[in-house]
Coordinates of C-alpha atoms in Angstrom, one line a residue:
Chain A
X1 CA 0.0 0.0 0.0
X2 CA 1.4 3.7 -0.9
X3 CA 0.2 6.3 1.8
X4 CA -0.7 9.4 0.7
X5 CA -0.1 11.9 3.5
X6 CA -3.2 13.7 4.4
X7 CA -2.0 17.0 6.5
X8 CA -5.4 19.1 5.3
X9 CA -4.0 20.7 2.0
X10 CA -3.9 19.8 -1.6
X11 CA -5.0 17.5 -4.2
X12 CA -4.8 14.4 -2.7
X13 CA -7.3 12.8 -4.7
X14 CA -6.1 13.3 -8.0
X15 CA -3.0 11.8 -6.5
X16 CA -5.0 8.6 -5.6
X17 CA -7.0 8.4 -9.0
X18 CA -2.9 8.4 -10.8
X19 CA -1.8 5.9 -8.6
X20 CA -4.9 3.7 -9.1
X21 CA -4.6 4.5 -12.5
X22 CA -1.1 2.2 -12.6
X23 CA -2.5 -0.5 -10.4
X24 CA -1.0 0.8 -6.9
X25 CA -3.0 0.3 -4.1
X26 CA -3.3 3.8 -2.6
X27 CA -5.0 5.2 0.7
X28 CA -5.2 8.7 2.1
X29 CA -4.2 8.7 5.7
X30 CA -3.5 10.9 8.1
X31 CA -2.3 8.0 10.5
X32 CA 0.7 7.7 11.9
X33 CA 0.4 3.9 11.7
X34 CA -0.4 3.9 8.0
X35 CA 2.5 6.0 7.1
X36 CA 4.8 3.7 9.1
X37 CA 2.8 0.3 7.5
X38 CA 3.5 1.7 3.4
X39 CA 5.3 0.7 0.8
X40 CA 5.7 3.6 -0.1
X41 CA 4.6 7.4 1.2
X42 CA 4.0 10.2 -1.1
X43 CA 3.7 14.0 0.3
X44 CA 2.0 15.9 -1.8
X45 CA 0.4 19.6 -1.2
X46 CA -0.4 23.1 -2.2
X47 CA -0.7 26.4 0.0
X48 CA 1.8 28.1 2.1
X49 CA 5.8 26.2 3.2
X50 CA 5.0 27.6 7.2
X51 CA 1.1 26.4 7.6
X52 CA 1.8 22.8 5.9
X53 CA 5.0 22.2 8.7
X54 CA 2.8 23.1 11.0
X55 CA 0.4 21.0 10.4
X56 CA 2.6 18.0 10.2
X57 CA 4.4 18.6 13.3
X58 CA 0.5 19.1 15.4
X59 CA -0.5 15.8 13.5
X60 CA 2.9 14.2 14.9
X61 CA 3.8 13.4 11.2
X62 CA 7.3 15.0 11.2
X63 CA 8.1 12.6 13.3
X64 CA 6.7 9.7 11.5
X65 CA 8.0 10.4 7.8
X66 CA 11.4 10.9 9.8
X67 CA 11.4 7.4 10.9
X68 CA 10.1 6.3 7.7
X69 CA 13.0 7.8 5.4
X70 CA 15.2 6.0 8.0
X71 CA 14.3 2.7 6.9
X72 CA 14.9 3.6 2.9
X73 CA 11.4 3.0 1.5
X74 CA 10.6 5.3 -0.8
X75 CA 9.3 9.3 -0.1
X76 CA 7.7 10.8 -2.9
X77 CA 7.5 14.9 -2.6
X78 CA 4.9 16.5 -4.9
X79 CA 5.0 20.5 -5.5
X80 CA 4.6 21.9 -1.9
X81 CA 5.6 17.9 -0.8
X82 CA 8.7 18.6 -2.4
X83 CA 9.6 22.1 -1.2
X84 CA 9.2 20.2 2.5
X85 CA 11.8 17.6 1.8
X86 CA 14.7 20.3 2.1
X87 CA 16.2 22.1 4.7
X88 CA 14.7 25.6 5.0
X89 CA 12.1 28.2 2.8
X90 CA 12.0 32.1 3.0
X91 CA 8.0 31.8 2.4
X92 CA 7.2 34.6 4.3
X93 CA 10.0 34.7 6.9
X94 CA 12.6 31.8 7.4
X95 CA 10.9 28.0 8.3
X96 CA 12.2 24.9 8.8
X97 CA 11.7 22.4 6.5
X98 CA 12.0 18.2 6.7
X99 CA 15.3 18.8 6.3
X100 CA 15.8 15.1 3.9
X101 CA 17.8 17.2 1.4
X102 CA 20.0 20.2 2.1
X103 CA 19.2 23.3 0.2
X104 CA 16.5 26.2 0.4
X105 CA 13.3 27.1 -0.9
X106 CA 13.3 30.5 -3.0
X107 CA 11.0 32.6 -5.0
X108 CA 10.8 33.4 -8.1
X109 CA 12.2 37.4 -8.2
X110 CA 10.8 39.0 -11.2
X111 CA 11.0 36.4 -14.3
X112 CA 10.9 37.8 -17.1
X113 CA 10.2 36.7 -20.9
X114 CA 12.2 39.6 -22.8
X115 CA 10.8 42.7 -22.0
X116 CA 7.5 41.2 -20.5
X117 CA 7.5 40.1 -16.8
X118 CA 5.7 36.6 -16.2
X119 CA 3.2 36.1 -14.0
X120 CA 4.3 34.6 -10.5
X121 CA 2.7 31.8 -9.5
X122 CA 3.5 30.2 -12.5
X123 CA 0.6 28.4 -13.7
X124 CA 0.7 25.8 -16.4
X125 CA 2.6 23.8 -18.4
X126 CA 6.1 23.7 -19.0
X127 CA 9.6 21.9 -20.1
X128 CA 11.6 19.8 -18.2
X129 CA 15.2 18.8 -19.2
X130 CA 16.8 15.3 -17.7
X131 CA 20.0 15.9 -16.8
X132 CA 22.7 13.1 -18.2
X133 CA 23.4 10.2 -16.3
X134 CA 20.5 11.5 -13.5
X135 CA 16.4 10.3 -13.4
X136 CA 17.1 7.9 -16.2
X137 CA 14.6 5.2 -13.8
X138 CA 12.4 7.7 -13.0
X139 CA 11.8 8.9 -16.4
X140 CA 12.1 5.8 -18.2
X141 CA 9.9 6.6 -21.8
X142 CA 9.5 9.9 -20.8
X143 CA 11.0 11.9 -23.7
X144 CA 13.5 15.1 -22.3
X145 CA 11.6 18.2 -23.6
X146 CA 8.2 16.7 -22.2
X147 CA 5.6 19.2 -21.0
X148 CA 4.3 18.7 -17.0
X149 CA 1.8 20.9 -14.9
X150 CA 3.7 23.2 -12.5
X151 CA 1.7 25.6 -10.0
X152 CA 4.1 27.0 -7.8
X153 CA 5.9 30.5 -6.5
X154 CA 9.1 29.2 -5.2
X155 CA 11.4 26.3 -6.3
X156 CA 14.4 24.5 -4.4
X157 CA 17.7 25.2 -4.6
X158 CA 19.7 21.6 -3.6
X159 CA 22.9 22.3 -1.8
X160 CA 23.9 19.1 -4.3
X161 CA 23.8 20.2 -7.4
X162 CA 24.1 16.1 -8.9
X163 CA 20.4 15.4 -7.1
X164 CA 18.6 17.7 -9.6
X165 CA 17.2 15.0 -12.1
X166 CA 15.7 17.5 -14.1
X167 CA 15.4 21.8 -14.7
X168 CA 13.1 23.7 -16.4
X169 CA 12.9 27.4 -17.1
X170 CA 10.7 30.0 -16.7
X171 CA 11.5 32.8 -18.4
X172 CA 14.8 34.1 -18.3
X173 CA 14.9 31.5 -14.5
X174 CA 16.5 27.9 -14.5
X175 CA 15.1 26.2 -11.8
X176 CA 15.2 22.8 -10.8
X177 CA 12.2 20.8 -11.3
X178 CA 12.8 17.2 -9.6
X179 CA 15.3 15.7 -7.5
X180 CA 16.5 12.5 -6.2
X181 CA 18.6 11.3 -3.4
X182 CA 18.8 7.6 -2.5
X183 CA 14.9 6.7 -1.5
X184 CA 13.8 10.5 -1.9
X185 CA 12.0 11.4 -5.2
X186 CA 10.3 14.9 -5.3
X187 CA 9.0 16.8 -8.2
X188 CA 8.1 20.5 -8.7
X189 CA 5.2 19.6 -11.3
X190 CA 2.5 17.6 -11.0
X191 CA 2.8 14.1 -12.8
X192 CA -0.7 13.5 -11.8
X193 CA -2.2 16.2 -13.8
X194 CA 0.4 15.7 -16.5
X195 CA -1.1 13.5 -18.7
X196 CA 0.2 10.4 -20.3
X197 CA 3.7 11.3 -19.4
X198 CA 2.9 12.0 -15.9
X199 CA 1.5 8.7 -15.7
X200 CA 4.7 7.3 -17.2
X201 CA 6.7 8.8 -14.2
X202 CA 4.0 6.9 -12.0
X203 CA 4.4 3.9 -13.4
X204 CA 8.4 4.0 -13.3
X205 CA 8.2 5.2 -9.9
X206 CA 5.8 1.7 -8.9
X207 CA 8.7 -0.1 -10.7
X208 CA 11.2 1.6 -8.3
X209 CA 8.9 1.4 -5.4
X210 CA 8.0 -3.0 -5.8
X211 CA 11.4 -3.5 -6.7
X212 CA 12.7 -2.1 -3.5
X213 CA 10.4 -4.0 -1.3
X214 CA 10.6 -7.2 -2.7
X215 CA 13.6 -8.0 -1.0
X216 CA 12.1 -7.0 2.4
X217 CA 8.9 -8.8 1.6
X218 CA 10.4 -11.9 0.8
Chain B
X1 CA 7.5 33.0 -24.7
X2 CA 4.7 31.7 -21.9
X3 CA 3.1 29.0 -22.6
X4 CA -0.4 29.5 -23.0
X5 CA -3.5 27.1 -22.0
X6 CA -6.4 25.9 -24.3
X7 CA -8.7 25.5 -21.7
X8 CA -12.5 23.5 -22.9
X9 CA -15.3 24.4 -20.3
X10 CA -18.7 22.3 -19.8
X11 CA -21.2 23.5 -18.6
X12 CA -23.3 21.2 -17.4
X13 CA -27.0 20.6 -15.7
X14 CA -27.9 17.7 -14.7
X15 CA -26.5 14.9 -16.3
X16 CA -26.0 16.8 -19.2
X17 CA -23.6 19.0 -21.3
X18 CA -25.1 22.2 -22.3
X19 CA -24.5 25.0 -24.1
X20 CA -26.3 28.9 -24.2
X21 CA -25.8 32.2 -25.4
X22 CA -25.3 34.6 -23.3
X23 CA -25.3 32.1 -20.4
X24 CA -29.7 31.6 -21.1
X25 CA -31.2 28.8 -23.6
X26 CA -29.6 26.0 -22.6
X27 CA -29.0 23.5 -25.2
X28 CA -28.1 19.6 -24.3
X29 CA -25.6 18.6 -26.6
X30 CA -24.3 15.3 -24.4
X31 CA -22.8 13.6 -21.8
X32 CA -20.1 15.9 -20.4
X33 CA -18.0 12.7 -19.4
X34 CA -17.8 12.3 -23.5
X35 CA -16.8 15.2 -24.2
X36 CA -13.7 15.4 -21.3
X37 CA -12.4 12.0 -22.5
X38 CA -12.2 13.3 -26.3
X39 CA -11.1 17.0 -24.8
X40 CA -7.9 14.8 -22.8
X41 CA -7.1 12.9 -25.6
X42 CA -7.1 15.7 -28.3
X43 CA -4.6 17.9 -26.4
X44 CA -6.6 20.0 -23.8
X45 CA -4.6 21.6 -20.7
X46 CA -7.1 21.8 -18.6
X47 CA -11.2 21.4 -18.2
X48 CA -13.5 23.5 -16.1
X49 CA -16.8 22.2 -15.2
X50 CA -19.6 24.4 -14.1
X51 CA -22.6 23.3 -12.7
X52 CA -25.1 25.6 -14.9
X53 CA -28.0 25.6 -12.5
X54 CA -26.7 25.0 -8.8
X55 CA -26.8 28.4 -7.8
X56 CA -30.2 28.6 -8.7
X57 CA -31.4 25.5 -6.8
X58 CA -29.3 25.2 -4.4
X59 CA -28.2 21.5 -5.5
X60 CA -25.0 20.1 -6.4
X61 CA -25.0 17.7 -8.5
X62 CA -22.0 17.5 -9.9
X63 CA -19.9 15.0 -7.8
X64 CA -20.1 11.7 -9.6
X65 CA -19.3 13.2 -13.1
X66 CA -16.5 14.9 -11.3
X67 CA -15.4 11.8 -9.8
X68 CA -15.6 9.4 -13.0
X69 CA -13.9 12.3 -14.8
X70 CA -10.9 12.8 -12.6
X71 CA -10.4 8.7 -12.4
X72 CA -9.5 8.8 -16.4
X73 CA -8.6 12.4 -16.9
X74 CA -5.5 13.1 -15.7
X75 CA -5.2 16.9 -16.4
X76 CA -6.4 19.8 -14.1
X77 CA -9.7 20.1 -13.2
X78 CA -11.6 22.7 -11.9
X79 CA -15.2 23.3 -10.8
X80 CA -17.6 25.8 -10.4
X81 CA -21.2 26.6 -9.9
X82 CA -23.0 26.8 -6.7
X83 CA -20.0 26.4 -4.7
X84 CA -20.8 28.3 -1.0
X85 CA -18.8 27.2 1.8
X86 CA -15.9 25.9 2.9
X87 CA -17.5 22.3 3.5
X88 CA -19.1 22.9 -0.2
X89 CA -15.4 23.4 -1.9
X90 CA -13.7 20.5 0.3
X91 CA -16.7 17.9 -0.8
X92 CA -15.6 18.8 -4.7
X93 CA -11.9 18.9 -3.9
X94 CA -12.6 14.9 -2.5
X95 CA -14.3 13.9 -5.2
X96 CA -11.3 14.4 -7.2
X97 CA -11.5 18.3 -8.7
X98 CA -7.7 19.6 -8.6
X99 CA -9.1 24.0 -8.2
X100 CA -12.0 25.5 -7.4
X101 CA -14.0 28.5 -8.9
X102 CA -16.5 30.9 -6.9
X103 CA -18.4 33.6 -7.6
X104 CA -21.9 34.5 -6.5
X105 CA -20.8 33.0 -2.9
X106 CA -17.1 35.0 -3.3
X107 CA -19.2 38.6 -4.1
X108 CA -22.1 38.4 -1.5
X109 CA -19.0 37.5 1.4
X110 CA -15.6 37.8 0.3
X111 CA -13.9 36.8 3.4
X112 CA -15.2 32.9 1.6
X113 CA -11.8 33.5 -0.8
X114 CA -9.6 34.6 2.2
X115 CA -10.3 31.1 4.0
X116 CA -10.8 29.0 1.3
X117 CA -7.2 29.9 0.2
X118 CA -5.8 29.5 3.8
X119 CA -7.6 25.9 3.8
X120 CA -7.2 25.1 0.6
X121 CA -4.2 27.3 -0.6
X122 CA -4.5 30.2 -2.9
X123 CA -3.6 28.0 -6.0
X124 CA -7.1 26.0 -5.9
X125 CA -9.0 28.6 -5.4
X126 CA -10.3 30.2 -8.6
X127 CA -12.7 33.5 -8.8
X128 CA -14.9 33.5 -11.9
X129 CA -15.7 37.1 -13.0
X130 CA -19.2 37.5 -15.3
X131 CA -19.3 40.5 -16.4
X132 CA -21.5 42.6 -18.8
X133 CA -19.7 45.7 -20.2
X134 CA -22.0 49.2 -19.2
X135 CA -22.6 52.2 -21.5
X136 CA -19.9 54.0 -19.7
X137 CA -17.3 51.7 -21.1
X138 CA -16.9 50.2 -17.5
X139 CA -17.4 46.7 -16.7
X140 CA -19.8 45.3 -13.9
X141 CA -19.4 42.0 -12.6
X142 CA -22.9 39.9 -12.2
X143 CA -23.7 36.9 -10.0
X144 CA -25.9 33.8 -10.3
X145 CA -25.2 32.4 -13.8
X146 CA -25.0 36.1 -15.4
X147 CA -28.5 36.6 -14.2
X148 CA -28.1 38.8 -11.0
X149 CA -26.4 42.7 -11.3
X150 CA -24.1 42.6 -8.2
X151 CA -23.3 47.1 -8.5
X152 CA -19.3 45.7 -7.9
X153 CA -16.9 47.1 -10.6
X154 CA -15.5 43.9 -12.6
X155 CA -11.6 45.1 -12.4
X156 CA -11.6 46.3 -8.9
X157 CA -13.4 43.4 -7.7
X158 CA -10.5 41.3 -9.3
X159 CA -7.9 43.5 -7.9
X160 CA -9.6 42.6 -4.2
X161 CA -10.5 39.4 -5.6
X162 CA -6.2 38.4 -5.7
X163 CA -5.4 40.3 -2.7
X164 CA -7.9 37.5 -0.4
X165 CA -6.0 35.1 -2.2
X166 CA -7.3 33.9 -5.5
X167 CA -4.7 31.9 -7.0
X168 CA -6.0 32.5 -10.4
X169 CA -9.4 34.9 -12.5
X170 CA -11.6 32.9 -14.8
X171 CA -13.3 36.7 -16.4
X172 CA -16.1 36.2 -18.8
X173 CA -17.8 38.2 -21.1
X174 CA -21.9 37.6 -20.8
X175 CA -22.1 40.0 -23.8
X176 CA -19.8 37.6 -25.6
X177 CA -20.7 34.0 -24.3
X178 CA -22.0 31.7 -26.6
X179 CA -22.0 34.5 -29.3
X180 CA -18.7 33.4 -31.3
X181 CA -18.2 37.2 -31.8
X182 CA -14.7 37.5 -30.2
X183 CA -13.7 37.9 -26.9
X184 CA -14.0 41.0 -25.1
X185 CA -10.1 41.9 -25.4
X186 CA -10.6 45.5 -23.5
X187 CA -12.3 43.4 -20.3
X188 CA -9.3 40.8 -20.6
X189 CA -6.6 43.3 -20.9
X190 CA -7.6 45.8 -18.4
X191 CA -7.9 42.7 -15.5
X192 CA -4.5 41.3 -16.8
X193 CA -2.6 44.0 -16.1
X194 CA -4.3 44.9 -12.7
X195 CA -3.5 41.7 -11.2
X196 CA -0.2 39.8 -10.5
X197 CA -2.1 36.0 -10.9
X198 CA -2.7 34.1 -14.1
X199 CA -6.4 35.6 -16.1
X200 CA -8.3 32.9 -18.3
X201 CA -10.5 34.7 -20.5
X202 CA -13.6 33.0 -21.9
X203 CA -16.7 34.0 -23.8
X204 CA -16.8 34.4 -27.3
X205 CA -14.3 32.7 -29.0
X206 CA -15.3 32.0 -32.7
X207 CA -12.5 31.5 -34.7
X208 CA -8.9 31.0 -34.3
X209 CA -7.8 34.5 -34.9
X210 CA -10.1 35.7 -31.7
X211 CA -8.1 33.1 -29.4
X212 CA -4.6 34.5 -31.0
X213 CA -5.8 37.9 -30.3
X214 CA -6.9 37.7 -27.0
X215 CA -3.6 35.9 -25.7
X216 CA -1.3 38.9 -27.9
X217 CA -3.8 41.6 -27.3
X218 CA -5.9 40.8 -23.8
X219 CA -2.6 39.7 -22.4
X220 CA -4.7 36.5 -21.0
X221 CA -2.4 33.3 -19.9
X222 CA -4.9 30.7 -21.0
X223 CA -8.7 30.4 -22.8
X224 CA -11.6 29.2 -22.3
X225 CA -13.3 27.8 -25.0
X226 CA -16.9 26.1 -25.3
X227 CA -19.4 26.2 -28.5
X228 CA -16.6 26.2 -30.9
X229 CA -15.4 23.3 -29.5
X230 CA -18.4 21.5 -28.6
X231 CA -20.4 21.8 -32.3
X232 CA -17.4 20.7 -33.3
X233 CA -17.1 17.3 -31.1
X234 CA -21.1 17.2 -31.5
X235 CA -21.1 16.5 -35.2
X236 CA -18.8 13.7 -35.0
X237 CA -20.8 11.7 -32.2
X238 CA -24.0 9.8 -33.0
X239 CA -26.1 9.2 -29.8
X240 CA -28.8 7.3 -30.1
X241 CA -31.9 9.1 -28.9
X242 CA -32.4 7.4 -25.9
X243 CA -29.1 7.1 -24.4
X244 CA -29.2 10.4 -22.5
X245 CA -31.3 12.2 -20.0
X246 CA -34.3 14.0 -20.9
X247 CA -33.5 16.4 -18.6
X248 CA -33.3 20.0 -20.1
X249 CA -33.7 21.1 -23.5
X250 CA -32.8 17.9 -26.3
X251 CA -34.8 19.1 -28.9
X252 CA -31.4 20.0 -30.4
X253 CA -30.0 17.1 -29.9
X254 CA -33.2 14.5 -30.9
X255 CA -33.1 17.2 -34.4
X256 CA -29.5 15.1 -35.0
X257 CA -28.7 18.0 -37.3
X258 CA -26.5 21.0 -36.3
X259 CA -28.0 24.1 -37.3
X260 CA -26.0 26.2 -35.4
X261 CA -24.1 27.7 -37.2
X262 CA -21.3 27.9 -35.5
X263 CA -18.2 26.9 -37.2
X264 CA -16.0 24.0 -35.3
X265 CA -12.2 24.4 -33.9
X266 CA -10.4 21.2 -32.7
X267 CA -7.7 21.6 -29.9
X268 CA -5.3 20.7 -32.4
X269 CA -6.4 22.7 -35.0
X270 CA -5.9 26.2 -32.3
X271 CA -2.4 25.0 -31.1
X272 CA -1.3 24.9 -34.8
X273 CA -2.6 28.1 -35.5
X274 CA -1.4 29.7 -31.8
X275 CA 2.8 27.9 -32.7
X276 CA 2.5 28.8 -36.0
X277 CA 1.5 32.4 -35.0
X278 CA 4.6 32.9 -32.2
X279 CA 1.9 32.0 -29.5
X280 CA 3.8 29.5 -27.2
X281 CA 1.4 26.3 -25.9
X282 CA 1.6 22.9 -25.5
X283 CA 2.0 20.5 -28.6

């Protein structure tokens, strides 16, 4: 069973509907329990860096996806669930993040296309490059240069360059779009609202996911 | 260059996919779940659904269409119509919609867009603008399905609007809905350029060149798009007249023959016309 952490904010069901979509069994918990009992635990959200911490640590889920990354099952960070993976965002003022990957959370200053400044959030679709020899699992069929759905304000900025798998740009900004280190995945887009090649990255990401249990299973 | 997004809304009552002018004489032209599926596979960015009569009746019932669609659609969804309260927006958000759009609800007590963005976050919470365009060149927004006047000014209601936290403006133009005239570039452009957040313009789209102009022109960062799209899908489908609900006006629909003179635009056939115009969007 994947849990999808439930901490009060974003699209958790779309989330579900993907990961049905590729045969994964898929529950949204809030549970401490449940988180600890997955396969595999995706964090996805939307809203503000400061309220979502907070709401993990009153829920006592810092705690648990802390124990969970300890054992090297998989943690999947989606938009918001990604920005929480590092170490610290300046979303109004300074916050703490998870802290699974150094680096910060930034926003994007004044991007602009040309003479024309873009619109912050950016809202839509956009690029992503896959960076040589990084992501080939994760976006296995996925052709570089494929469009996903990004909503966001701020992106991360990994203290380790090499766990960027892919960047995009927006405007005259590159930012990084998804990274990995060891058992943490997190993207910047959307792969569930991304269409055929966002369910490609779901479907790879099973294949990562079964393949790293099986041992542990058997 | 942005990247611009073709955007098909439904409208839908009942069961049923339906179409108007000016937002009144609601033709059934379908099942909406029908339409979404071919909208997905032919390239669409996102879909809006709006429940055409829910503010009206006080109903919703809109949740199992949303649900079915956001099992096999896997591209942002957002939904509208009749949405009140908090508990109103989260019920939607379960049943699988990805953003939410108010509007009657959002102008009778604003403070609904300040906490639905804290609960929600400002990115899924949508404000739809109706507006009809007064003698004085100013715009007014109006509630309830374009029926209601609401006496708020359309651009400093948006301006308010993103400072409560809409993450994003749906602003339609009754005067052009349903009319394939063009879209109402002055409305589109004078919002875009008040607010900071992404503007979807819709109503009135009737040809390619109206969706080009209202991206270079009206400045708007995606389009919503409905009769030029539906007649379109509608002539290629053949219901069989008793597969769908009798609810609503199928006279239209029983005729089997499309008078409606409205000329037909695939999403393909716009996003050729947009990249071959310098318009970015996604191909």
């Amino acid at each position: 069973m994947i849990a999808i952490v439930d901490y009060g904010l974003g699209n958790l069901f779309s989330v579900k509907h993907a990961l049905n979509a590729v045969g994964a069994q898929a529950e949204v918990t809030s549970s401490c329990d449940d988180v600890m009992k997955a396969d595999a635990v995706v964090l996805p959200g939307v809203g503000a860096f400061g309220d979502a911490m907070d709401s993990l640590k009153k829920m006592g889920l810092t705690g648990a996806l802390k124990d969970f990354v300890s054992t090297g099952r998989p943690v999947i960070g989606i938009c918001l669930g990604m920005q929480l993976l590092m170490s610290e965002s300046f979303e109004f003022g300074r916050h703490e993040g998870l802290g699974f990957i150094s680096g910060k959370v930034v926003r994007f200053e004044d991007p602009k296309d040309g003479d024309d400044i873009l619109k912050v959030p950016e809202v839509g679709w956009n690029r992503i490059k896959v960076l040589e020899g990084r992501g080939e699992k994760v976006y296995e069929g996925v052709k570089d240069g494929s469009y996903m759905y990004f909503v966001h304000s701020y992106y991360v900025v990994p203290e380790d360059a090499a766990v960027a798998m892919t960047v995009s740009r927006y405007g005259n900004m590159e930012f990084c779009s998804s990274v990995r280190n060891g058992n943490i995945i997190a993207f910047q887009f959307h792969p569930e609202r991304s269409g055929k090649d966002g369910l490609a990255i779901y479907r790879n990401l099973m294949t990562i996911i079964y393949e790293k249990t099986k041992g542990k299973q058997g | 260059m942005k990247t611009v997004r073709i955007i098909p809304r439904l409208d839908i009552k009942g069961p049923n996919l339906v179409k108007g002018i000016h937002f009144e004489g609601l033709r059934v032209l379908g099942k909406p779940e029908d339409f979404a599926r071919y909208y997905y596979e032919t390239g669409a960015d996102e879909l809006i659904y709006v429940d055409a009569v829910a503010s009206l009746y006080e109903r919703n019932s809109l949740l199992e269409i949303i649900e079915r669609t956001s099992r096999e659609i896997f591209i942002p969804l957002t939904v509208g119509g009749g949405l009140r309260t908090i508990d109103d927006i989260r019920t939607v958000l379960r049943a699988g919609a990805d953003k939410v759009s108010i509007n009657t609800a959002a102008i009778k007590r604003p403070e609904l867009i300040r906490d639905a963005s804290h609960s929600f976050g400002s990115s899924t919470i949508v404000v739809s603008i109706e507006a009809i365009k007064k003698p004085d060149g100013s715009y007014e927004a109006y509630t309830e399905y374009g029926r209601e006047s609401s006496g708020v000014d359309a651009v400093e209601w948006a301006k308010r609007a993103v400072d409560l936290g809409a993450g994003e403006l749906v602003v339609t133009s009754i005067d052009r809905e349903g009319t394939g005239k063009g879209f109402d570039i002055g409305l589109t452009r004078m919002i875009a350029e008040s607010v900071p957040v992404p503007v979807i313009a819709g109503g009135g789209a009737g040809d390619a060149a109206d969706i080009l102009s209202v991206i270079k022109e009206g400045k708007a960062d995606a389009v919503s798009i409905a009769s030029v799209l539906h007649y379109n899908y509608f002539r290629k489908l053949s219901y069989g007249k008793k597969e769908f609900s009798d609810e609503g006006n199928t006279e239209f629909l029983k005729r089997g023959s499309d008078r409606s003179g409205i000329e037909g635009l695939t999403i393909g056939g716009i996003k050729d016309y947009l990249a071959s115009n310098a318009a970015g969007c996604r191909i």
